[in-house]
Amino acid sequence: MDAELRRHAEAARGFMPIDEGQGLYEYASRVAVPGPFLEVGSYCGKSAIYLGAAAAEQHRLLYALDHHRGSEENQVGWEWHEPDLVDPEIGLMDTLPHFRRTVHAAGLENTVVALVGQSAPIATTWETPLSLLFIDGGHGEKPAHDDYEGWTPKLRSGGTLLIHDVFPDPADGGRPPYEIWLRAKEDGFKEVAAIGSLRVLTAP
Ligand code: SAH
Ligand code: MG
């Protein structure tokens, strides 16, 4: 990965360990079917740099979807809350300005296209076949399964599915990302790699 982009990715705020971020870049670089990439859950743009670096090299777009209001665990009083990400005018989280700065600083504005809104209704109307799908949005039961059901049918055969925060041991983290990884395997996705909590699969 380009050294400059790697520096930007590592400096960006967010929830993506370096080895898993490198995994995103590496497997995104190997995608062999046509079409854009899409990630669900961008936060401040950290994963979007790793995926965007690969997309830029291949002249693809990365759609980066997030309502930018934070997941349950990012809200006031929860474990992963960052108070300076609250918009004081309205008292709600707003990671969009941070996301935009991250993408701008990395020089990826022509590659990374923000989709600002709720994942499920966007999935319902989405028609462009995807070559790569990264699921890292809401980790509750409903959002995780909705993302799986809404977005995986948009992936081309032979395309790459990446799922973050898959923890086989419940002591390490929540169940839903692990459950959708199990569903993917039942649905015929083939396991390619596991890097930390990141899982890489190929679409049937
Ligand atoms: N990939 C990011 C971390 C994502 S955190 C990184 O590399 O740092 C999860 C994100 O999912 C949050 O920003 C939250 O706003 C978003 N999210 C949660 N549920 C969502 C939904 N239903 N629709 C759109 N975005 C959602
Ligand atoms: Mg994550």
PDB file of C-alpha atoms and ligand atoms in Angstrom:
ATOM      1  CA  MET A   1       0.000   0.000   0.000  1.00  0.00           C
ATOM      2  CA  ASP A   2       1.159   3.516  -0.852  1.00  0.00           C
ATOM      3  CA  ALA A   3       3.204   4.771   2.141  1.00  0.00           C
ATOM      4  CA  GLU A   4       1.473   8.152   2.257  1.00  0.00           C
ATOM      5  CA  LEU A   5      -2.015   6.593   2.293  1.00  0.00           C
ATOM      6  CA  ARG A   6      -0.937   4.121   4.917  1.00  0.00           C
ATOM      7  CA  ARG A   7       0.150   7.007   7.138  1.00  0.00           C
ATOM      8  CA  HIS A   8      -3.218   8.684   6.676  1.00  0.00           C
ATOM      9  CA  ALA A   9      -5.089   5.472   7.454  1.00  0.00           C
ATOM     10  CA  GLU A  10      -3.083   4.802  10.591  1.00  0.00           C
ATOM     11  CA  ALA A  11      -3.548   8.370  11.831  1.00  0.00           C
ATOM     12  CA  ALA A  12      -7.316   8.441  11.171  1.00  0.00           C
ATOM     13  CA  ARG A  13      -9.759   8.055  14.051  1.00  0.00           C
ATOM     14  CA  GLY A  14     -11.767   4.901  14.212  1.00  0.00           C
ATOM     15  CA  PHE A  15     -11.962   1.237  14.938  1.00  0.00           C
ATOM     16  CA  MET A  16      -9.606  -0.611  12.628  1.00  0.00           C
ATOM     17  CA  PRO A  17      -6.403  -2.229  13.910  1.00  0.00           C
ATOM     18  CA  ILE A  18      -3.442  -1.906  11.553  1.00  0.00           C
ATOM     19  CA  ASP A  19      -3.225  -5.586  10.590  1.00  0.00           C
ATOM     20  CA  GLU A  20      -6.946  -5.751   9.795  1.00  0.00           C
ATOM     21  CA  GLY A  21      -6.740  -2.510   7.821  1.00  0.00           C
ATOM     22  CA  GLN A  22      -3.886  -3.976   5.814  1.00  0.00           C
ATOM     23  CA  GLY A  23      -6.100  -7.015   5.258  1.00  0.00           C
ATOM     24  CA  LEU A  24      -8.823  -4.766   3.852  1.00  0.00           C
ATOM     25  CA  TYR A  25      -6.335  -3.237   1.432  1.00  0.00           C
ATOM     26  CA  GLU A  26      -4.795  -6.562   0.452  1.00  0.00           C
ATOM     27  CA  TYR A  27      -8.050  -8.392  -0.284  1.00  0.00           C
ATOM     28  CA  ALA A  28      -9.599  -5.341  -1.944  1.00  0.00           C
ATOM     29  CA  SER A  29      -6.555  -5.278  -4.232  1.00  0.00           C
ATOM     30  CA  ARG A  30      -7.230  -8.858  -5.305  1.00  0.00           C
ATOM     31  CA  VAL A  31     -10.844  -8.349  -6.381  1.00  0.00           C
ATOM     32  CA  ALA A  32     -11.163  -9.726  -9.895  1.00  0.00           C
ATOM     33  CA  VAL A  33     -14.786  -8.964 -10.842  1.00  0.00           C
ATOM     34  CA  PRO A  34     -16.018  -5.603 -12.146  1.00  0.00           C
ATOM     35  CA  GLY A  35     -18.010  -3.024 -10.207  1.00  0.00           C
ATOM     36  CA  PRO A  36     -17.640  -0.575  -7.342  1.00  0.00           C
ATOM     37  CA  PHE A  37     -16.869  -1.343  -3.685  1.00  0.00           C
ATOM     38  CA  LEU A  38     -19.293  -0.493  -0.878  1.00  0.00           C
ATOM     39  CA  GLU A  39     -18.710  -0.280   2.857  1.00  0.00           C
ATOM     40  CA  VAL A  40     -21.448  -0.087   5.482  1.00  0.00           C
ATOM     41  CA  GLY A  41     -20.133   1.812   8.520  1.00  0.00           C
ATOM     42  CA  SER A  42     -17.534   4.491   7.799  1.00  0.00           C
ATOM     43  CA  TYR A  43     -17.417   6.508  11.049  1.00  0.00           C
ATOM     44  CA  CYS A  44     -14.493   8.949  10.606  1.00  0.00           C
ATOM     45  CA  GLY A  45     -13.167   7.308   7.430  1.00  0.00           C
ATOM     46  CA  LYS A  46     -10.440   4.989   8.662  1.00  0.00           C
ATOM     47  CA  SER A  47     -11.473   1.812   6.808  1.00  0.00           C
ATOM     48  CA  ALA A  48     -12.422   3.966   3.798  1.00  0.00           C
ATOM     49  CA  ILE A  49      -8.744   4.870   3.330  1.00  0.00           C
ATOM     50  CA  TYR A  50      -7.604   1.236   3.300  1.00  0.00           C
ATOM     51  CA  LEU A  51     -10.376   0.242   0.870  1.00  0.00           C
ATOM     52  CA  GLY A  52     -10.154   3.522  -1.036  1.00  0.00           C
ATOM     53  CA  ALA A  53      -6.426   3.035  -1.628  1.00  0.00           C
ATOM     54  CA  ALA A  54      -7.162  -0.246  -3.415  1.00  0.00           C
ATOM     55  CA  ALA A  55     -10.158   1.235  -5.245  1.00  0.00           C
ATOM     56  CA  ALA A  56      -8.112   4.180  -6.543  1.00  0.00           C
ATOM     57  CA  GLU A  57      -5.416   1.882  -7.913  1.00  0.00           C
ATOM     58  CA  GLN A  58      -8.063  -0.064  -9.824  1.00  0.00           C
ATOM     59  CA  HIS A  59     -10.025   3.019 -10.951  1.00  0.00           C
ATOM     60  CA  ARG A  60     -13.104   1.934  -9.050  1.00  0.00           C
ATOM     61  CA  LEU A  61     -15.403   3.877  -6.728  1.00  0.00           C
ATOM     62  CA  LEU A  62     -15.837   3.103  -3.049  1.00  0.00           C
ATOM     63  CA  TYR A  63     -19.302   3.971  -1.732  1.00  0.00           C
ATOM     64  CA  ALA A  64     -18.944   4.735   1.970  1.00  0.00           C
ATOM     65  CA  LEU A  65     -22.341   4.420   3.658  1.00  0.00           C
ATOM     66  CA  ASP A  66     -23.090   5.771   7.131  1.00  0.00           C
ATOM     67  CA  HIS A  67     -25.844   7.874   8.691  1.00  0.00           C
ATOM     68  CA  HIS A  68     -22.991   9.399  10.735  1.00  0.00           C
ATOM     69  CA  ARG A  69     -25.079   9.415  13.915  1.00  0.00           C
ATOM     70  CA  GLY A  70     -23.080   6.604  15.497  1.00  0.00           C
ATOM     71  CA  SER A  71     -24.051   3.086  16.528  1.00  0.00           C
ATOM     72  CA  GLU A  72     -25.675   2.246  19.851  1.00  0.00           C
ATOM     73  CA  GLU A  73     -22.275   1.768  21.509  1.00  0.00           C
ATOM     74  CA  ASN A  74     -21.131   5.241  20.335  1.00  0.00           C
ATOM     75  CA  GLN A  75     -23.947   7.114  22.115  1.00  0.00           C
ATOM     76  CA  VAL A  76     -23.591   9.135  25.343  1.00  0.00           C
ATOM     77  CA  GLY A  77     -23.033   6.826  28.306  1.00  0.00           C
ATOM     78  CA  TRP A  78     -21.865   3.853  26.194  1.00  0.00           C
ATOM     79  CA  GLU A  79     -18.433   2.257  26.046  1.00  0.00           C
ATOM     80  CA  TRP A  80     -17.322   3.655  22.672  1.00  0.00           C
ATOM     81  CA  HIS A  81     -18.584   7.230  23.031  1.00  0.00           C
ATOM     82  CA  GLU A  82     -16.288  10.081  21.945  1.00  0.00           C
ATOM     83  CA  PRO A  83     -17.789  13.343  23.310  1.00  0.00           C
ATOM     84  CA  ASP A  84     -16.119  15.641  20.781  1.00  0.00           C
ATOM     85  CA  LEU A  85     -18.043  13.894  17.981  1.00  0.00           C
ATOM     86  CA  VAL A  86     -21.351  15.295  19.233  1.00  0.00           C
ATOM     87  CA  ASP A  87     -22.814  18.223  17.244  1.00  0.00           C
ATOM     88  CA  PRO A  88     -23.531  20.719  20.061  1.00  0.00           C
ATOM     89  CA  GLU A  89     -26.318  22.414  18.045  1.00  0.00           C
ATOM     90  CA  ILE A  90     -28.473  19.326  17.971  1.00  0.00           C
ATOM     91  CA  GLY A  91     -26.918  17.107  20.643  1.00  0.00           C
ATOM     92  CA  LEU A  92     -26.438  14.155  18.275  1.00  0.00           C
ATOM     93  CA  MET A  93     -23.288  12.454  17.031  1.00  0.00           C
ATOM     94  CA  ASP A  94     -22.001  13.718  13.712  1.00  0.00           C
ATOM     95  CA  THR A  95     -18.961  11.994  12.253  1.00  0.00           C
ATOM     96  CA  LEU A  96     -19.521  13.317   8.721  1.00  0.00           C
ATOM     97  CA  PRO A  97     -17.233  16.408   9.044  1.00  0.00           C
ATOM     98  CA  HIS A  98     -14.447  14.167  10.358  1.00  0.00           C
ATOM     99  CA  PHE A  99     -15.034  11.646   7.587  1.00  0.00           C
ATOM    100  CA  ARG A 100     -14.820  14.394   4.951  1.00  0.00           C
ATOM    101  CA  ARG A 101     -11.582  15.777   6.391  1.00  0.00           C
ATOM    102  CA  THR A 102     -10.044  12.301   6.487  1.00  0.00           C
ATOM    103  CA  VAL A 103     -10.935  11.573   2.856  1.00  0.00           C
ATOM    104  CA  HIS A 104      -9.818  15.019   1.720  1.00  0.00           C
ATOM    105  CA  ALA A 105      -6.465  14.791   3.529  1.00  0.00           C
ATOM    106  CA  ALA A 106      -5.841  11.371   1.974  1.00  0.00           C
ATOM    107  CA  GLY A 107      -6.520  12.777  -1.504  1.00  0.00           C
ATOM    108  CA  LEU A 108      -9.297  10.255  -2.112  1.00  0.00           C
ATOM    109  CA  GLU A 109     -12.225  12.576  -2.844  1.00  0.00           C
ATOM    110  CA  ASN A 110     -12.519  11.336  -6.427  1.00  0.00           C
ATOM    111  CA  THR A 111     -12.654   7.710  -5.283  1.00  0.00           C
ATOM    112  CA  VAL A 112     -14.641   7.655  -2.032  1.00  0.00           C
ATOM    113  CA  VAL A 113     -18.307   8.643  -2.400  1.00  0.00           C
ATOM    114  CA  ALA A 114     -20.265   9.195   0.805  1.00  0.00           C
ATOM    115  CA  LEU A 115     -23.782   7.804   1.088  1.00  0.00           C
ATOM    116  CA  VAL A 116     -25.298   9.532   4.109  1.00  0.00           C
ATOM    117  CA  GLY A 117     -28.344   7.735   5.436  1.00  0.00           C
ATOM    118  CA  GLN A 118     -29.827   4.565   6.888  1.00  0.00           C
ATOM    119  CA  SER A 119     -28.398   1.401   5.422  1.00  0.00           C
ATOM    120  CA  ALA A 120     -31.582  -0.652   4.955  1.00  0.00           C
ATOM    121  CA  PRO A 121     -33.594   1.747   2.759  1.00  0.00           C
ATOM    122  CA  ILE A 122     -30.542   2.493   0.609  1.00  0.00           C
ATOM    123  CA  ALA A 123     -30.013  -1.244   0.092  1.00  0.00           C
ATOM    124  CA  THR A 124     -33.650  -1.663  -0.957  1.00  0.00           C
ATOM    125  CA  THR A 125     -33.247   0.658  -3.940  1.00  0.00           C
ATOM    126  CA  TRP A 126     -29.627  -0.211  -4.821  1.00  0.00           C
ATOM    127  CA  GLU A 127     -29.198  -1.738  -8.293  1.00  0.00           C
ATOM    128  CA  THR A 128     -25.497  -1.530  -9.212  1.00  0.00           C
ATOM    129  CA  PRO A 129     -23.751  -4.908  -8.795  1.00  0.00           C
ATOM    130  CA  LEU A 130     -20.882  -4.664  -6.306  1.00  0.00           C
ATOM    131  CA  SER A 131     -17.464  -6.292  -6.553  1.00  0.00           C
ATOM    132  CA  LEU A 132     -16.730  -5.887  -2.826  1.00  0.00           C
ATOM    133  CA  LEU A 133     -18.913  -5.419   0.243  1.00  0.00           C
ATOM    134  CA  PHE A 134     -17.535  -4.552   3.683  1.00  0.00           C
ATOM    135  CA  ILE A 135     -20.011  -4.882   6.572  1.00  0.00           C
ATOM    136  CA  ASP A 136     -19.042  -2.830   9.643  1.00  0.00           C
ATOM    137  CA  GLY A 137     -22.233  -0.918  10.482  1.00  0.00           C
ATOM    138  CA  GLY A 138     -24.606  -1.455  13.394  1.00  0.00           C
ATOM    139  CA  HIS A 139     -23.600  -4.473  15.457  1.00  0.00           C
ATOM    140  CA  GLY A 140     -26.999  -5.057  17.102  1.00  0.00           C
ATOM    141  CA  GLU A 141     -29.106  -8.063  16.123  1.00  0.00           C
ATOM    142  CA  LYS A 142     -31.372  -6.224  13.702  1.00  0.00           C
ATOM    143  CA  PRO A 143     -28.922  -3.866  11.946  1.00  0.00           C
ATOM    144  CA  ALA A 144     -26.340  -6.618  11.388  1.00  0.00           C
ATOM    145  CA  HIS A 145     -28.840  -9.098   9.956  1.00  0.00           C
ATOM    146  CA  ASP A 146     -30.541  -6.334   7.921  1.00  0.00           C
ATOM    147  CA  ASP A 147     -27.155  -5.425   6.422  1.00  0.00           C
ATOM    148  CA  TYR A 148     -26.472  -9.047   5.585  1.00  0.00           C
ATOM    149  CA  GLU A 149     -29.903  -9.558   3.992  1.00  0.00           C
ATOM    150  CA  GLY A 150     -30.036  -6.182   2.288  1.00  0.00           C
ATOM    151  CA  TRP A 151     -26.559  -5.958   0.840  1.00  0.00           C
ATOM    152  CA  THR A 152     -25.153  -9.434   0.120  1.00  0.00           C
ATOM    153  CA  PRO A 153     -27.598  -9.977  -2.811  1.00  0.00           C
ATOM    154  CA  LYS A 154     -26.003  -6.923  -4.460  1.00  0.00           C
ATOM    155  CA  LEU A 155     -22.608  -8.635  -4.582  1.00  0.00           C
ATOM    156  CA  ARG A 156     -21.539 -10.200  -7.873  1.00  0.00           C
ATOM    157  CA  SER A 157     -20.682 -13.891  -8.004  1.00  0.00           C
ATOM    158  CA  GLY A 158     -16.944 -14.142  -7.287  1.00  0.00           C
ATOM    159  CA  GLY A 159     -17.043 -10.806  -5.454  1.00  0.00           C
ATOM    160  CA  THR A 160     -15.515 -10.265  -2.023  1.00  0.00           C
ATOM    161  CA  LEU A 161     -17.432 -10.081   1.248  1.00  0.00           C
ATOM    162  CA  LEU A 162     -15.609  -8.672   4.276  1.00  0.00           C
ATOM    163  CA  ILE A 163     -17.177  -8.754   7.746  1.00  0.00           C
ATOM    164  CA  HIS A 164     -15.682  -6.939  10.718  1.00  0.00           C
ATOM    165  CA  ASP A 165     -15.887  -7.709  14.454  1.00  0.00           C
ATOM    166  CA  VAL A 166     -16.467 -11.444  14.102  1.00  0.00           C
ATOM    167  CA  PHE A 167     -15.812 -12.964  17.523  1.00  0.00           C
ATOM    168  CA  PRO A 168     -16.304 -16.745  17.806  1.00  0.00           C
ATOM    169  CA  ASP A 169     -15.820 -16.461  21.594  1.00  0.00           C
ATOM    170  CA  PRO A 170     -18.699 -14.436  23.136  1.00  0.00           C
ATOM    171  CA  ALA A 171     -16.254 -13.174  25.788  1.00  0.00           C
ATOM    172  CA  ASP A 172     -14.489 -11.158  23.067  1.00  0.00           C
ATOM    173  CA  GLY A 173     -17.501  -9.266  21.688  1.00  0.00           C
ATOM    174  CA  GLY A 174     -21.104  -9.181  20.490  1.00  0.00           C
ATOM    175  CA  ARG A 175     -22.782 -12.012  18.577  1.00  0.00           C
ATOM    176  CA  PRO A 176     -24.443 -10.502  15.484  1.00  0.00           C
ATOM    177  CA  PRO A 177     -21.358 -10.056  13.271  1.00  0.00           C
ATOM    178  CA  TYR A 178     -20.385 -13.648  14.096  1.00  0.00           C
ATOM    179  CA  GLU A 179     -23.935 -14.809  13.277  1.00  0.00           C
ATOM    180  CA  ILE A 180     -23.922 -13.178   9.862  1.00  0.00           C
ATOM    181  CA  TRP A 181     -20.534 -14.733   9.118  1.00  0.00           C
ATOM    182  CA  LEU A 182     -22.097 -18.146   9.896  1.00  0.00           C
ATOM    183  CA  ARG A 183     -25.032 -17.294   7.647  1.00  0.00           C
ATOM    184  CA  ALA A 184     -22.688 -16.360   4.823  1.00  0.00           C
ATOM    185  CA  LYS A 185     -20.982 -19.737   5.017  1.00  0.00           C
ATOM    186  CA  GLU A 186     -24.367 -21.520   5.063  1.00  0.00           C
ATOM    187  CA  ASP A 187     -25.336 -19.483   2.013  1.00  0.00           C
ATOM    188  CA  GLY A 188     -22.335 -20.751   0.059  1.00  0.00           C
ATOM    189  CA  PHE A 189     -19.792 -17.985   0.588  1.00  0.00           C
ATOM    190  CA  LYS A 190     -16.308 -19.485   0.636  1.00  0.00           C
ATOM    191  CA  GLU A 191     -13.865 -18.596   3.414  1.00  0.00           C
ATOM    192  CA  VAL A 192     -10.725 -16.957   2.152  1.00  0.00           C
ATOM    193  CA  ALA A 193      -9.001 -15.526   5.230  1.00  0.00           C
ATOM    194  CA  ALA A 194      -9.324 -14.416   8.835  1.00  0.00           C
ATOM    195  CA  ILE A 195      -7.245 -11.539  10.186  1.00  0.00           C
ATOM    196  CA  GLY A 196      -8.066 -10.652  13.783  1.00  0.00           C
ATOM    197  CA  SER A 197     -11.834 -10.097  13.799  1.00  0.00           C
ATOM    198  CA  LEU A 198     -11.929  -9.524  10.030  1.00  0.00           C
ATOM    199  CA  ARG A 199     -13.347 -12.299   7.833  1.00  0.00           C
ATOM    200  CA  VAL A 200     -12.857 -12.496   4.085  1.00  0.00           C
ATOM    201  CA  LEU A 201     -15.189 -14.568   1.901  1.00  0.00           C
ATOM    202  CA  THR A 202     -15.964 -15.040  -1.796  1.00  0.00           C
ATOM    203  CA  ALA A 203     -19.548 -14.807  -3.066  1.00  0.00           C
ATOM    204  CA  PRO A 204     -21.094 -17.948  -4.653  1.00  0.00           C
TER     205      PRO A 204
HETATM  206  N1  SAH B   1     -15.333   1.216   9.656  1.00  0.00           N
HETATM  207  C1  SAH B   1     -15.168   2.239  10.672  1.00  0.00           C
HETATM  208  C2  SAH B   1     -15.936   1.954  11.955  1.00  0.00           C
HETATM  209  C3  SAH B   1     -17.436   1.872  11.778  1.00  0.00           C
HETATM  210  S1  SAH B   1     -18.306   2.072  13.309  1.00  0.00           S
HETATM  211  C4  SAH B   1     -13.675   2.455  10.942  1.00  0.00           C
HETATM  212  O1  SAH B   1     -12.838   1.959  10.190  1.00  0.00           O
HETATM  213  O2  SAH B   1     -13.350   3.140  11.923  1.00  0.00           O
HETATM  214  C5  SAH B   1     -19.937   1.734  12.811  1.00  0.00           C
HETATM  215  C6  SAH B   1     -20.609   2.849  12.027  1.00  0.00           C
HETATM  216  O3  SAH B   1     -21.845   2.323  11.538  1.00  0.00           O
HETATM  217  C7  SAH B   1     -20.974   4.107  12.842  1.00  0.00           C
HETATM  218  O4  SAH B   1     -20.333   5.235  12.290  1.00  0.00           O
HETATM  219  C8  SAH B   1     -22.500   4.225  12.700  1.00  0.00           C
HETATM  220  O5  SAH B   1     -22.978   5.556  12.507  1.00  0.00           O
HETATM  221  C9  SAH B   1     -22.790   3.374  11.475  1.00  0.00           C
HETATM  222  N2  SAH B   1     -24.133   2.776  11.452  1.00  0.00           N
HETATM  223  C10 SAH B   1     -24.680   1.999  12.405  1.00  0.00           C
HETATM  224  N3  SAH B   1     -25.910   1.596  12.039  1.00  0.00           N
HETATM  225  C11 SAH B   1     -26.158   2.136  10.815  1.00  0.00           C
HETATM  226  C12 SAH B   1     -27.263   2.099   9.905  1.00  0.00           C
HETATM  227  N4  SAH B   1     -28.361   1.403  10.192  1.00  0.00           N
HETATM  228  N5  SAH B   1     -27.180   2.787   8.745  1.00  0.00           N
HETATM  229  C13 SAH B   1     -26.065   3.509   8.453  1.00  0.00           C
HETATM  230  N6  SAH B   1     -24.971   3.560   9.271  1.00  0.00           N
HETATM  231  C14 SAH B   1     -25.012   2.895  10.437  1.00  0.00           C
HETATM  232 MG    MG B   2     -15.725  -2.664  13.295  1.00  0.00          MG
END
